[in-house]
Amino acid sequence: EPEVTQTPSHQVTQMGQEVILRCVPISNHLYFYWYRQILGQKVEFLVSFYNNEISEKSEIFDDQFSVERPDGSNFTLKIRSTKLEDSAMYFCASRRQGSSGANVLTFGAGSRLTVL
Amino acid sequence: AQSVAQPEDQVNVAEGNPLTVKCTYSVSGNPYLFWYVQYPNRGLQFLLKYITGDNLVKGSYGFEAEFNKSQTSFHLKKPSALVSDSALYFCAVREHGSGNTGKLIFGQGTTLQVKP
């Protein structure tokens, strides 16, 4: 069964450092997403990406965050200058284009970011 | 604005007994509704969805959910719980006609504990 792959599984960084989280979506999917889950809290939407541009972003997704699909397979989330409150599990998801039957988002296993 | 509420942080049930995990939602139009399950150190796995049609939908691992428009609910059920069903369950909603984003809004999650 096709999977969404995320790397790294866990990253520890110092406050103020840049972090890049990587995702390889399912190959025929066209919509891409990042979500985050702070420990013990709900899964929160960060950003959606379609046709090489951001289609929607939440209030959390401020100027410190950016996304990119540099080579047609990877989908990355960059945090320019990490803060303590960025510590969370970050999930990548993707879905196919099309009818309502294609509305299921497939999630990766997540990247745990710890900011010290 | 769309929202999802899962009123129970934790549900405890004995193996072999029926289980219910509650979910209510709020959208301005017609909803797409989803249940996802998260096992420890794993990503979110799709269980089932309601798009339109029959109010009772069946999904993976013997789970089902009933859409109730008047009560704006989408409770997850299983006739006979297994210890292996113990996990974190998320209800999610997407509004029809939400354009190219297709983003899901998640509830806060309910931990299901099935005891032998």
Coordinates of N, CA, C and O in Angstrom, one line a residue, chain A residues 31 33 35 37 41-43 45 48 50 55-56 91 95 100-110, chain B residues 4 32 34 36 38 41-44 46 49 51 88 90 94 99-108:
Chain A
Y31 N -2.4 17.1 -3.9 CA -2.6 18.0 -2.8 C -1.8 17.6 -1.6 O -1.7 16.4 -1.2
Y33 N -0.2 18.6 2.5 CA -0.6 19.3 3.7 C 0.5 19.1 4.8 O 1.2 18.1 4.8
Y35 N 0.5 19.3 9.0 CA -0.3 19.5 10.3 C 0.7 19.4 11.4 O 1.8 18.8 11.2
Q37 N 1.0 18.5 15.8 CA 0.4 18.1 17.1 C 1.3 18.3 18.2 O 2.3 17.6 18.4
Q41 N -2.2 17.6 22.7 CA -3.2 18.5 22.1 C -3.7 18.0 20.8 O -3.3 16.9 20.3
K42 N -4.6 18.7 20.2 CA -5.2 18.3 18.9 C -4.3 18.4 17.7 O -3.3 19.1 17.8
V43 N -4.7 17.8 16.7 CA -3.9 17.9 15.4 C -4.4 19.2 14.7 O -5.6 19.4 14.5
F45 N -4.1 22.1 11.7 CA -3.8 22.4 10.3 C -2.8 23.5 10.2 O -2.9 24.6 10.9
S48 N -1.9 24.1 3.3 CA -2.1 23.2 2.2 C -1.5 23.7 0.9 O -1.3 24.9 0.8
Y50 N -1.1 23.2 -3.4 CA -1.6 22.6 -4.6 C -1.1 23.4 -5.8 O -1.0 24.6 -5.8
S55 N -2.3 27.0 -1.0 CA -3.7 27.2 -1.3 C -4.5 27.7 0.0 O -5.5 28.4 -0.1
E56 N -3.9 27.4 1.1 CA -4.5 27.9 2.4 C -3.5 27.7 3.5 O -2.7 26.8 3.5
F91 N 3.1 16.4 11.0 CA 2.6 15.4 10.0 C 2.4 15.9 8.7 O 1.9 17.0 8.5
R95 N -3.3 13.9 -0.8 CA -4.5 13.3 -1.3 C -4.5 13.5 -2.9 O -3.8 14.4 -3.4
S100 N -15.4 13.1 -4.6 CA -15.4 13.0 -3.2 C -14.8 11.8 -2.7 O -14.3 11.7 -1.6
G101 N -14.8 10.7 -3.5 CA -14.1 9.5 -3.1 C -12.6 9.7 -2.9 O -11.9 8.9 -2.3
A102 N -12.1 10.8 -3.4 CA -10.6 11.0 -3.3 C -10.3 11.9 -2.1 O -9.2 12.4 -2.0
N103 N -11.3 12.2 -1.3 CA -11.0 13.2 -0.2 C -10.2 12.7 1.0 O -10.0 13.4 1.9
V104 N -9.9 11.4 1.0 CA -9.1 10.9 2.1 C -7.7 11.4 2.1 O -7.0 11.3 1.1
L105 N -7.3 12.0 3.2 CA -5.9 12.4 3.4 C -5.1 11.2 3.9 O -5.5 10.6 4.9
T106 N -4.0 10.9 3.3 CA -3.1 9.9 3.8 C -1.9 10.6 4.5 O -1.2 11.4 3.9
F107 N -1.7 10.2 5.7 CA -0.7 10.8 6.6 C 0.6 10.0 6.7 O 0.5 8.8 6.7
G108 N 1.7 10.7 6.9 CA 2.9 10.1 7.2 C 3.0 9.8 8.7 O 2.1 10.1 9.5
A109 N 4.1 9.1 9.1 CA 4.2 8.7 10.5 C 4.6 9.9 11.4 O 4.6 9.8 12.6
G110 N 5.0 11.0 10.8 CA 5.3 12.2 11.6 C 6.8 12.4 11.8 O 7.6 11.4 11.8
Chain B
V4 N -14.9 20.6 15.4 CA -15.2 19.3 15.8 C -15.0 19.2 17.3 O -14.0 19.6 17.9
Y32 N -18.3 16.7 5.1 CA -17.6 15.4 4.9 C -17.1 15.1 6.3 O -16.5 15.9 7.0
F34 N -14.9 12.2 9.0 CA -13.9 11.2 8.9 C -13.5 10.8 10.3 O -13.6 11.5 11.3
Y36 N -10.1 8.9 12.1 CA -8.7 8.4 12.0 C -8.3 7.8 13.3 O -8.8 8.2 14.4
Q38 N -4.8 6.7 15.7 CA -3.4 6.9 15.8 C -2.8 5.9 16.9 O -3.2 6.0 18.1
N41 N 3.4 6.2 18.4 CA 4.6 6.5 17.5 C 4.2 6.2 16.0 O 5.1 5.9 15.2
R42 N 3.0 6.3 15.7 CA 2.6 6.1 14.3 C 1.8 7.3 13.8 O 1.4 8.1 14.6
G43 N 1.6 7.4 12.5 CA 0.8 8.5 11.9 C -0.7 8.2 12.1 O -1.1 7.2 12.6
L44 N -1.4 9.1 11.5 CA -2.9 8.9 11.5 C -3.3 8.0 10.4 O -2.9 8.2 9.3
F46 N -6.5 6.3 8.4 CA -7.9 6.4 8.0 C -8.7 5.2 8.4 O -8.3 4.1 8.1
K49 N -15.3 7.1 6.4 CA -15.7 8.5 6.1 C -17.2 8.5 5.8 O -17.8 7.4 5.3
I51 N -19.6 10.7 3.3 CA -19.7 11.7 2.3 C -21.1 12.1 2.0 O -21.5 13.3 2.1
L88 N -5.5 6.1 20.0 CA -6.1 7.5 20.0 C -6.9 7.7 18.8 O -6.5 7.5 17.7
F90 N -9.4 10.1 16.3 CA -9.7 11.5 16.0 C -10.8 11.5 15.0 O -10.8 10.8 14.0
R94 N -14.7 18.1 7.0 CA -14.3 19.0 5.9 C -15.7 19.5 5.4 O -16.6 18.7 5.2
G99 N -13.3 24.2 -1.8 CA -12.3 24.6 -2.7 C -11.1 23.6 -2.8 O -11.2 22.5 -2.5
N100 N -10.0 24.1 -3.2 CA -8.9 23.3 -3.5 C -8.1 22.9 -2.2 O -7.1 22.2 -2.3
T101 N -8.4 23.4 -1.1 CA -7.6 23.1 0.1 C -7.9 21.7 0.5 O -6.9 21.0 0.8
G102 N -9.1 21.3 0.7 CA -9.5 20.0 1.2 C -9.0 19.7 2.6 O -8.9 18.6 3.0
K103 N -8.7 20.8 3.3 CA -8.2 20.6 4.7 C -9.2 19.9 5.6 O -10.4 20.1 5.4
L104 N -8.7 19.2 6.5 CA -9.5 18.6 7.6 C -9.3 19.3 8.9 O -8.2 19.8 9.2
I105 N -10.4 19.5 9.6 CA -10.4 20.1 10.9 C -10.6 18.9 11.9 O -11.6 18.2 11.8
F106 N -9.7 18.7 12.8 CA -9.7 17.6 13.8 C -10.2 18.0 15.1 O -10.1 19.1 15.6
G107 N -10.9 17.0 15.7 CA -11.2 17.1 17.2 C -9.9 16.9 18.0 O -8.9 16.6 17.5
Q108 N -10.1 17.0 19.3 CA -9.0 16.9 20.2 C -8.5 15.5 20.5 O -7.5 15.2 21.1

